[in-house]
Amino acid sequence: MEFQFNGTCMEHQTMSSMSGWGRPVIAHELAHQWFGDKVTCGAWNDIWLNEGFATFGEHVANEKLLMNNTQFLTYLSGQKDFITSSPGGSVYVADSNLNSIGAIFSGRLSYSKGGYVLRMLKWILGDAAFYQAIQDYHSRPNLAYNYARTSDLNASLLLSTGKDFTGFFNDWIYGEGYPTYDIRWRQSPDQNLTFKVSQTQSSPTVSFYEMPLPVKVNGTGGQVAYLTLDNTSNNQYFLKSVSFPVASVQFNYEYQILEKNSTVTKDNTLSTASFDLDTFGLYPNPAKNELYLKGVDKPSEYTIYFIDGKLVTKDVYQPGKTINISKLIPGTYIFKINDKNIKFLKH
Ligand SMILES: [Zn+2]
């Protein structure tokens, strides 16, 4: 909230000037003690490192101290509506906007969207890894009591989590806009749930938002299952198993991510065969020691045959686990699971 135009975007240290403001404002100003004062944005382009973090401080205060769950969800919904009230604009202040106070201190972008980007990082990482990463960020010797650029935060996140958020930053910090999702689902008689996820973007600056999608599945008897659809390509199919008849599917049920006007549709014409075509795969190929399988979500028996048809291995595939092929002699093999065959090369 402080406006000091002395060349860098410094916040007041130790004393926040507050008079008659509400508690979210106090939370915002308190958050600046760490984000703004201890770690200060290195250029006006990076003002979100102060104001987005301080706005996220308001999220936390609202969630933990000031609001009940319903009120907090209403608050998030309001933030989401405000951020997506316009299709463009980036959190990072472009050089061409550096002469505009309005662009630098954009309430929609530097404050609200910057704060929401942190909420999305929290969703992607989970609470423990997220808060550890944020603590690491403002404690790093090169950043604490110093200046940080947006790229420093990205580098710090990689060090803390081992995950490369460059694509995420390109979509959400440097890029503009938000996605709109079209989610279709169908439950087959064996209770498997097939999803098809399509996405459009509000701004041509982002070609695709890769994002784990939060989905809540409600059963006809009051059962609940929480699923994550790791959406990495358009028109992507997912197969998930639930153990109850499904009544409804809710998307973005705690406003974990930014999107607008998304739809969820029960679609009994959804082809389960195209799921196999789109997402079933074995990689890398050729492989040396390990194979990764995608598109199989339940433990399933698999077999590996030598190219001449001789059985080599029979085992049970565990979703998420790799398949060890280090003992196979180099050559061409057939991997068989659920009546599907894939040829692979071991070297
Ligand atoms: Zn502020």
Tab-separated table of C-alpha atoms and ligand atoms in Angstrom:
chain	number	residue	atom	x	y	z
A	1	MET	CA	0.000	0.000	0.000
A	2	GLU	CA	2.951	2.315	0.488
A	3	PHE	CA	4.035	4.476	-2.398
A	4	GLN	CA	7.616	5.602	-2.185
A	5	PHE	CA	9.048	6.592	-5.492
A	6	ASN	CA	12.721	6.611	-4.718
A	7	GLY	CA	13.892	4.463	-7.603
A	8	THR	CA	13.304	1.027	-6.124
A	9	CYS	CA	10.077	-0.279	-4.747
A	10	MET	CA	10.838	-0.273	-1.048
A	11	GLU	CA	8.238	-0.677	1.596
A	12	HIS	CA	8.395	1.077	4.945
A	13	GLN	CA	10.535	-0.936	7.312
A	14	THR	CA	9.289	-1.905	10.769
A	15	MET	CA	6.500	0.686	10.811
A	16	SER	CA	3.423	0.305	8.699
A	17	SER	CA	1.241	3.359	8.523
A	18	MET	CA	-2.204	2.044	9.331
A	19	SER	CA	-5.073	4.057	10.625
A	20	GLY	CA	-8.572	2.724	10.830
A	21	TRP	CA	-8.067	-0.045	8.306
A	22	GLY	CA	-9.578	-3.482	8.513
A	23	ARG	CA	-7.765	-6.583	9.640
A	24	PRO	CA	-7.036	-7.861	6.097
A	25	VAL	CA	-5.105	-4.622	5.546
A	26	ILE	CA	-3.159	-5.221	8.750
A	27	ALA	CA	-2.358	-8.739	7.515
A	28	HIS	CA	-1.254	-7.251	4.199
A	29	GLU	CA	1.032	-4.747	5.917
A	30	LEU	CA	2.401	-7.376	8.302
A	31	ALA	CA	3.222	-9.645	5.364
A	32	HIS	CA	5.286	-6.791	3.950
A	33	GLN	CA	7.684	-7.194	6.876
A	34	TRP	CA	8.901	-10.308	5.051
A	35	PHE	CA	7.846	-9.616	1.484
A	36	GLY	CA	8.718	-6.037	0.680
A	37	ASP	CA	11.022	-5.171	3.547
A	38	LYS	CA	13.166	-8.276	4.151
A	39	VAL	CA	13.078	-9.288	0.486
A	40	THR	CA	12.438	-6.278	-1.709
A	41	CYS	CA	11.433	-6.409	-5.337
A	42	GLY	CA	14.464	-5.655	-7.466
A	43	ALA	CA	12.691	-3.558	-10.061
A	44	TRP	CA	9.244	-2.105	-10.653
A	45	ASN	CA	8.644	-5.007	-13.062
A	46	ASP	CA	8.654	-7.292	-10.019
A	47	ILE	CA	6.335	-5.269	-7.771
A	48	TRP	CA	4.155	-8.388	-7.429
A	49	LEU	CA	6.912	-9.907	-5.275
A	50	ASN	CA	5.868	-7.274	-2.718
A	51	GLU	CA	2.173	-6.759	-3.366
A	52	GLY	CA	1.185	-10.250	-4.552
A	53	PHE	CA	2.865	-11.803	-1.525
A	54	ALA	CA	1.209	-9.257	0.777
A	55	THR	CA	-2.142	-10.042	-0.844
A	56	PHE	CA	-1.505	-13.734	-0.258
A	57	GLY	CA	-0.945	-12.723	3.376
A	58	GLU	CA	-4.545	-11.486	3.300
A	59	HIS	CA	-5.653	-14.882	1.931
A	60	VAL	CA	-3.984	-16.632	4.860
A	61	ALA	CA	-5.381	-14.224	7.459
A	62	ASN	CA	-8.866	-14.581	5.989
A	63	GLU	CA	-8.647	-18.366	5.878
A	64	LYS	CA	-7.066	-18.950	9.280
A	65	LEU	CA	-8.261	-16.055	11.435
A	66	LEU	CA	-10.968	-13.850	10.065
A	67	MET	CA	-13.447	-15.917	8.085
A	68	ASN	CA	-15.321	-19.184	8.231
A	69	ASN	CA	-14.969	-21.574	5.286
A	70	THR	CA	-18.010	-20.274	3.414
A	71	GLN	CA	-16.885	-16.659	3.773
A	72	PHE	CA	-13.386	-17.559	2.639
A	73	LEU	CA	-14.708	-19.297	-0.482
A	74	THR	CA	-16.836	-16.231	-1.224
A	75	TYR	CA	-13.732	-14.057	-0.837
A	76	LEU	CA	-11.761	-16.284	-3.245
A	77	SER	CA	-14.613	-16.308	-5.734
A	78	GLY	CA	-14.642	-12.498	-5.628
A	79	GLN	CA	-10.880	-12.340	-6.191
A	80	LYS	CA	-11.168	-14.775	-9.102
A	81	ASP	CA	-13.972	-12.726	-10.680
A	82	PHE	CA	-11.986	-9.499	-10.262
A	83	ILE	CA	-8.800	-10.998	-11.769
A	84	THR	CA	-10.649	-12.473	-14.742
A	85	SER	CA	-12.811	-9.386	-15.320
A	86	SER	CA	-10.471	-8.550	-18.188
A	87	PRO	CA	-8.928	-11.087	-20.613
A	88	GLY	CA	-5.372	-9.732	-20.616
A	89	GLY	CA	-2.626	-8.055	-18.617
A	90	SER	CA	0.396	-9.666	-16.995
A	91	VAL	CA	1.439	-9.870	-13.350
A	92	TYR	CA	4.970	-8.974	-14.391
A	93	VAL	CA	5.057	-5.299	-15.339
A	94	ALA	CA	6.325	-5.058	-18.904
A	95	ASP	CA	9.077	-2.533	-19.612
A	96	SER	CA	6.652	-0.623	-21.826
A	97	ASN	CA	4.426	-0.053	-18.764
A	98	LEU	CA	7.120	1.199	-16.410
A	99	ASN	CA	6.053	4.806	-16.905
A	100	SER	CA	2.518	3.993	-15.733
A	101	ILE	CA	1.833	4.127	-11.992
A	102	GLY	CA	-1.556	2.562	-12.697
A	103	ALA	CA	0.012	-0.449	-14.398
A	104	ILE	CA	2.671	-0.907	-11.716
A	105	PHE	CA	0.171	-0.695	-8.863
A	106	SER	CA	-2.604	-2.508	-10.725
A	107	GLY	CA	-4.923	-3.861	-8.034
A	108	ARG	CA	-6.099	-6.586	-10.415
A	109	LEU	CA	-2.664	-7.776	-11.583
A	110	SER	CA	0.159	-6.859	-9.146
A	111	TYR	CA	-2.007	-7.403	-6.068
A	112	SER	CA	-4.876	-9.827	-6.695
A	113	LYS	CA	-3.503	-11.974	-9.509
A	114	GLY	CA	-0.045	-11.979	-7.899
A	115	GLY	CA	-1.624	-13.276	-4.702
A	116	TYR	CA	-3.651	-15.866	-6.594
A	117	VAL	CA	-0.551	-17.128	-8.410
A	118	LEU	CA	0.792	-18.020	-4.953
A	119	ARG	CA	-2.475	-19.793	-4.112
A	120	MET	CA	-2.024	-21.854	-7.295
A	121	LEU	CA	1.565	-22.682	-6.334
A	122	LYS	CA	0.234	-23.828	-2.948
A	123	TRP	CA	-2.276	-26.077	-4.719
A	124	ILE	CA	0.398	-27.552	-7.014
A	125	LEU	CA	2.957	-28.164	-4.244
A	126	GLY	CA	0.711	-28.909	-1.274
A	127	ASP	CA	0.807	-26.837	1.913
A	128	ALA	CA	3.972	-28.243	3.498
A	129	ALA	CA	6.215	-27.982	0.425
A	130	PHE	CA	4.767	-24.581	-0.499
A	131	TYR	CA	5.305	-22.934	2.879
A	132	GLN	CA	8.784	-24.459	3.143
A	133	ALA	CA	9.641	-23.084	-0.305
A	134	ILE	CA	8.382	-19.612	0.655
A	135	GLN	CA	10.338	-19.724	3.901
A	136	ASP	CA	13.451	-20.766	1.944
A	137	TYR	CA	12.882	-17.922	-0.529
A	138	HIS	CA	12.938	-15.152	2.045
A	139	SER	CA	15.816	-16.756	3.971
A	140	ARG	CA	18.300	-17.297	1.142
A	141	PRO	CA	21.564	-15.464	1.817
A	142	ASN	CA	21.492	-13.816	-1.602
A	143	LEU	CA	17.905	-12.581	-1.192
A	144	ALA	CA	17.279	-11.856	2.510
A	145	TYR	CA	17.628	-8.138	3.267
A	146	ASN	CA	18.270	-7.725	-0.394
A	147	TYR	CA	16.514	-7.367	-3.731
A	148	ALA	CA	14.827	-10.141	-5.660
A	149	ARG	CA	13.683	-10.406	-9.237
A	150	THR	CA	10.940	-12.719	-10.439
A	151	SER	CA	13.647	-15.011	-11.870
A	152	ASP	CA	15.195	-15.267	-8.378
A	153	LEU	CA	11.921	-16.619	-7.018
A	154	ASN	CA	11.783	-19.150	-9.862
A	155	ALA	CA	15.364	-20.262	-9.139
A	156	SER	CA	14.608	-20.484	-5.406
A	157	LEU	CA	11.507	-22.636	-6.041
A	158	LEU	CA	13.585	-25.047	-8.119
A	159	LEU	CA	16.158	-25.339	-5.339
A	160	SER	CA	13.464	-25.914	-2.709
A	161	THR	CA	11.167	-28.272	-4.552
A	162	GLY	CA	13.175	-29.800	-7.398
A	163	LYS	CA	10.369	-28.680	-9.707
A	164	ASP	CA	10.962	-26.335	-12.597
A	165	PHE	CA	8.276	-23.643	-12.585
A	166	THR	CA	9.556	-21.846	-15.691
A	167	GLY	CA	6.514	-22.924	-17.699
A	168	PHE	CA	4.203	-21.886	-14.859
A	169	PHE	CA	5.863	-18.444	-14.650
A	170	ASN	CA	5.608	-18.032	-18.416
A	171	ASP	CA	1.889	-18.775	-18.273
A	172	TRP	CA	0.904	-16.917	-15.109
A	173	ILE	CA	3.491	-14.178	-14.442
A	174	TYR	CA	4.848	-13.119	-17.817
A	175	GLY	CA	1.887	-14.344	-19.869
A	176	GLU	CA	-1.632	-12.943	-19.669
A	177	GLY	CA	-5.159	-14.088	-19.095
A	178	TYR	CA	-6.732	-17.309	-17.861
A	179	PRO	CA	-8.121	-20.602	-19.193
A	180	THR	CA	-11.704	-21.719	-19.673
A	181	TYR	CA	-12.263	-25.459	-19.282
A	182	ASP	CA	-14.763	-27.801	-20.868
A	183	ILE	CA	-14.792	-30.945	-18.710
A	184	ARG	CA	-16.817	-33.982	-19.767
A	185	TRP	CA	-17.242	-37.102	-17.705
A	186	ARG	CA	-18.820	-40.523	-17.976
A	187	GLN	CA	-19.038	-43.404	-15.540
A	188	SER	CA	-18.943	-46.844	-17.097
A	189	PRO	CA	-20.682	-49.884	-15.525
A	190	ASP	CA	-17.411	-50.986	-13.878
A	191	GLN	CA	-17.542	-47.558	-12.090
A	192	ASN	CA	-14.478	-46.255	-13.899
A	193	LEU	CA	-14.725	-42.533	-14.572
A	194	THR	CA	-13.566	-41.198	-17.896
A	195	PHE	CA	-12.851	-37.475	-18.213
A	196	LYS	CA	-12.135	-35.436	-21.306
A	197	VAL	CA	-10.628	-32.013	-20.622
A	198	SER	CA	-10.492	-29.244	-23.208
A	199	GLN	CA	-9.197	-25.735	-22.672
A	200	THR	CA	-9.326	-22.343	-24.366
A	201	GLN	CA	-7.283	-19.292	-23.403
A	202	SER	CA	-8.442	-15.701	-22.957
A	203	SER	CA	-5.156	-14.297	-24.281
A	204	PRO	CA	-3.035	-15.327	-27.282
A	205	THR	CA	0.092	-14.832	-25.125
A	206	VAL	CA	-0.429	-18.278	-23.572
A	207	SER	CA	-0.887	-21.308	-25.830
A	208	PHE	CA	-1.800	-23.737	-23.039
A	209	TYR	CA	-1.990	-23.641	-19.243
A	210	GLU	CA	-0.500	-26.864	-17.860
A	211	MET	CA	-2.178	-27.433	-14.499
A	212	PRO	CA	-3.216	-30.194	-12.124
A	213	LEU	CA	-6.993	-29.776	-12.045
A	214	PRO	CA	-8.921	-30.105	-8.761
A	215	VAL	CA	-12.008	-32.288	-9.120
A	216	LYS	CA	-14.483	-33.363	-6.438
A	217	VAL	CA	-16.698	-36.361	-7.170
A	218	ASN	CA	-19.953	-36.750	-5.247
A	219	GLY	CA	-21.590	-40.156	-4.922
A	220	THR	CA	-25.305	-40.887	-4.983
A	221	GLY	CA	-25.034	-42.002	-1.337
A	222	GLY	CA	-23.146	-38.942	-0.123
A	223	GLN	CA	-19.671	-40.386	-0.811
A	224	VAL	CA	-16.913	-38.002	-1.828
A	225	ALA	CA	-13.686	-38.533	-3.765
A	226	TYR	CA	-11.081	-35.870	-4.496
A	227	LEU	CA	-9.216	-36.289	-7.774
A	228	THR	CA	-6.438	-34.428	-9.542
A	229	LEU	CA	-6.332	-34.436	-13.326
A	230	ASP	CA	-2.811	-33.605	-14.444
A	231	ASN	CA	-3.749	-31.585	-17.502
A	232	THR	CA	-0.772	-31.269	-19.840
A	233	SER	CA	-2.379	-31.215	-23.294
A	234	ASN	CA	-5.627	-30.168	-24.904
A	235	ASN	CA	-8.516	-32.648	-25.304
A	236	GLN	CA	-6.790	-34.923	-22.811
A	237	TYR	CA	-8.485	-38.075	-21.526
A	238	PHE	CA	-8.220	-39.392	-17.984
A	239	LEU	CA	-9.365	-42.674	-16.497
A	240	LYS	CA	-10.014	-42.743	-12.748
A	241	SER	CA	-11.580	-45.406	-10.594
A	242	VAL	CA	-14.074	-44.637	-7.856
A	243	SER	CA	-15.895	-47.144	-5.701
A	244	PHE	CA	-19.391	-45.657	-5.814
A	245	PRO	CA	-22.060	-44.519	-8.293
A	246	VAL	CA	-21.381	-40.888	-9.169
A	247	ALA	CA	-24.096	-38.245	-8.864
A	248	SER	CA	-22.127	-35.132	-9.756
A	249	VAL	CA	-18.670	-33.757	-10.471
A	250	GLN	CA	-17.448	-30.400	-9.167
A	251	PHE	CA	-14.503	-28.594	-10.705
A	252	ASN	CA	-12.219	-26.116	-8.887
A	253	TYR	CA	-14.242	-26.814	-5.756
A	254	GLU	CA	-12.144	-24.600	-3.463
A	255	TYR	CA	-11.170	-22.111	-6.164
A	256	GLN	CA	-7.684	-23.595	-6.122
A	257	ILE	CA	-6.917	-22.219	-9.592
A	258	LEU	CA	-7.810	-19.290	-11.838
A	259	GLU	CA	-10.288	-19.996	-14.639
A	260	LYS	CA	-13.532	-18.502	-15.810
A	261	ASN	CA	-16.776	-19.773	-17.289
A	262	SER	CA	-15.666	-23.399	-17.149
A	263	THR	CA	-18.282	-26.115	-17.596
A	264	VAL	CA	-18.658	-29.668	-16.311
A	265	THR	CA	-20.925	-31.941	-18.346
A	266	LYS	CA	-22.007	-35.526	-17.888
A	267	ASP	CA	-21.575	-36.972	-21.375
A	268	ASN	CA	-22.649	-40.554	-22.008
A	269	THR	CA	-21.386	-40.345	-25.581
A	270	LEU	CA	-17.824	-39.932	-24.326
A	271	SER	CA	-15.723	-42.613	-25.930
A	272	THR	CA	-13.613	-44.626	-23.548
A	273	ALA	CA	-11.645	-46.013	-26.493
A	274	SER	CA	-10.193	-42.622	-27.348
A	275	PHE	CA	-8.776	-42.514	-23.831
A	276	ASP	CA	-6.425	-45.302	-24.814
A	277	LEU	CA	-5.412	-43.594	-28.015
A	278	ASP	CA	-4.701	-40.286	-26.344
A	279	THR	CA	-2.915	-41.113	-23.157
A	280	PHE	CA	-1.757	-44.729	-23.072
A	281	GLY	CA	1.969	-44.888	-23.557
A	282	LEU	CA	5.269	-46.442	-22.573
A	283	TYR	CA	8.372	-44.330	-22.371
A	284	PRO	CA	11.224	-43.698	-22.849
A	285	ASN	CA	11.618	-45.772	-25.962
A	286	PRO	CA	14.299	-47.005	-26.435
A	287	ALA	CA	14.928	-47.584	-22.739
A	288	LYS	CA	17.838	-48.888	-20.703
A	289	ASN	CA	16.812	-49.552	-17.092
A	290	GLU	CA	13.280	-48.337	-16.442
A	291	LEU	CA	10.016	-47.936	-18.279
A	292	TYR	CA	7.275	-45.505	-17.328
A	293	LEU	CA	3.713	-46.364	-18.186
A	294	LYS	CA	0.969	-43.788	-18.489
A	295	GLY	CA	-2.724	-44.215	-18.935
A	296	VAL	CA	-3.127	-47.185	-16.568
A	297	ASP	CA	-4.512	-46.117	-13.189
A	298	LYS	CA	-5.134	-49.481	-11.511
A	299	PRO	CA	-2.786	-52.324	-10.602
A	300	SER	CA	-2.814	-54.554	-13.661
A	301	GLU	CA	-0.980	-57.651	-14.775
A	302	TYR	CA	1.511	-57.115	-17.550
A	303	THR	CA	3.705	-59.376	-19.613
A	304	ILE	CA	6.828	-58.768	-21.633
A	305	TYR	CA	7.572	-60.979	-24.619
A	306	PHE	CA	10.687	-61.178	-26.675
A	307	ILE	CA	10.012	-60.185	-30.280
A	308	ASP	CA	9.894	-63.879	-31.281
A	309	GLY	CA	6.976	-64.454	-28.895
A	310	LYS	CA	8.854	-66.029	-25.984
A	311	LEU	CA	7.529	-64.927	-22.584
A	312	VAL	CA	10.191	-62.997	-20.658
A	313	THR	CA	8.447	-61.384	-17.670
A	314	LYS	CA	5.065	-61.536	-15.996
A	315	ASP	CA	4.302	-59.156	-13.117
A	316	VAL	CA	1.744	-56.706	-11.724
A	317	TYR	CA	2.051	-53.072	-12.685
A	318	GLN	CA	1.575	-50.631	-9.782
A	319	PRO	CA	0.396	-47.174	-10.914
A	320	GLY	CA	3.089	-44.547	-10.381
A	321	LYS	CA	5.868	-47.153	-10.107
A	322	THR	CA	8.456	-47.712	-12.793
A	323	ILE	CA	8.967	-51.043	-14.537
A	324	ASN	CA	12.512	-52.309	-14.089
A	325	ILE	CA	13.966	-53.772	-17.287
A	326	SER	CA	17.640	-53.574	-16.319
A	327	LYS	CA	17.966	-57.381	-16.379
A	328	LEU	CA	16.642	-57.781	-19.921
A	329	ILE	CA	19.203	-58.352	-22.627
A	330	PRO	CA	19.272	-55.665	-25.342
A	331	GLY	CA	16.734	-56.234	-28.080
A	332	THR	CA	13.172	-55.648	-29.215
A	333	TYR	CA	10.292	-56.615	-26.910
A	334	ILE	CA	6.521	-56.510	-26.755
A	335	PHE	CA	4.936	-55.049	-23.622
A	336	LYS	CA	1.378	-56.270	-23.066
A	337	ILE	CA	-1.150	-54.913	-20.557
A	338	ASN	CA	-4.967	-54.886	-20.563
A	339	ASP	CA	-5.013	-56.390	-24.082
A	340	LYS	CA	-2.832	-53.588	-25.426
A	341	ASN	CA	0.553	-54.210	-26.999
A	342	ILE	CA	3.459	-51.832	-27.340
A	343	LYS	CA	6.769	-52.607	-28.969
A	344	PHE	CA	9.833	-51.221	-27.206
A	345	LEU	CA	13.557	-51.364	-27.637
A	346	LYS	CA	15.913	-52.170	-24.765
A	347	HIS	CA	19.512	-51.027	-25.161
B	1	ZN	ZN	1.226	-3.327	-0.064
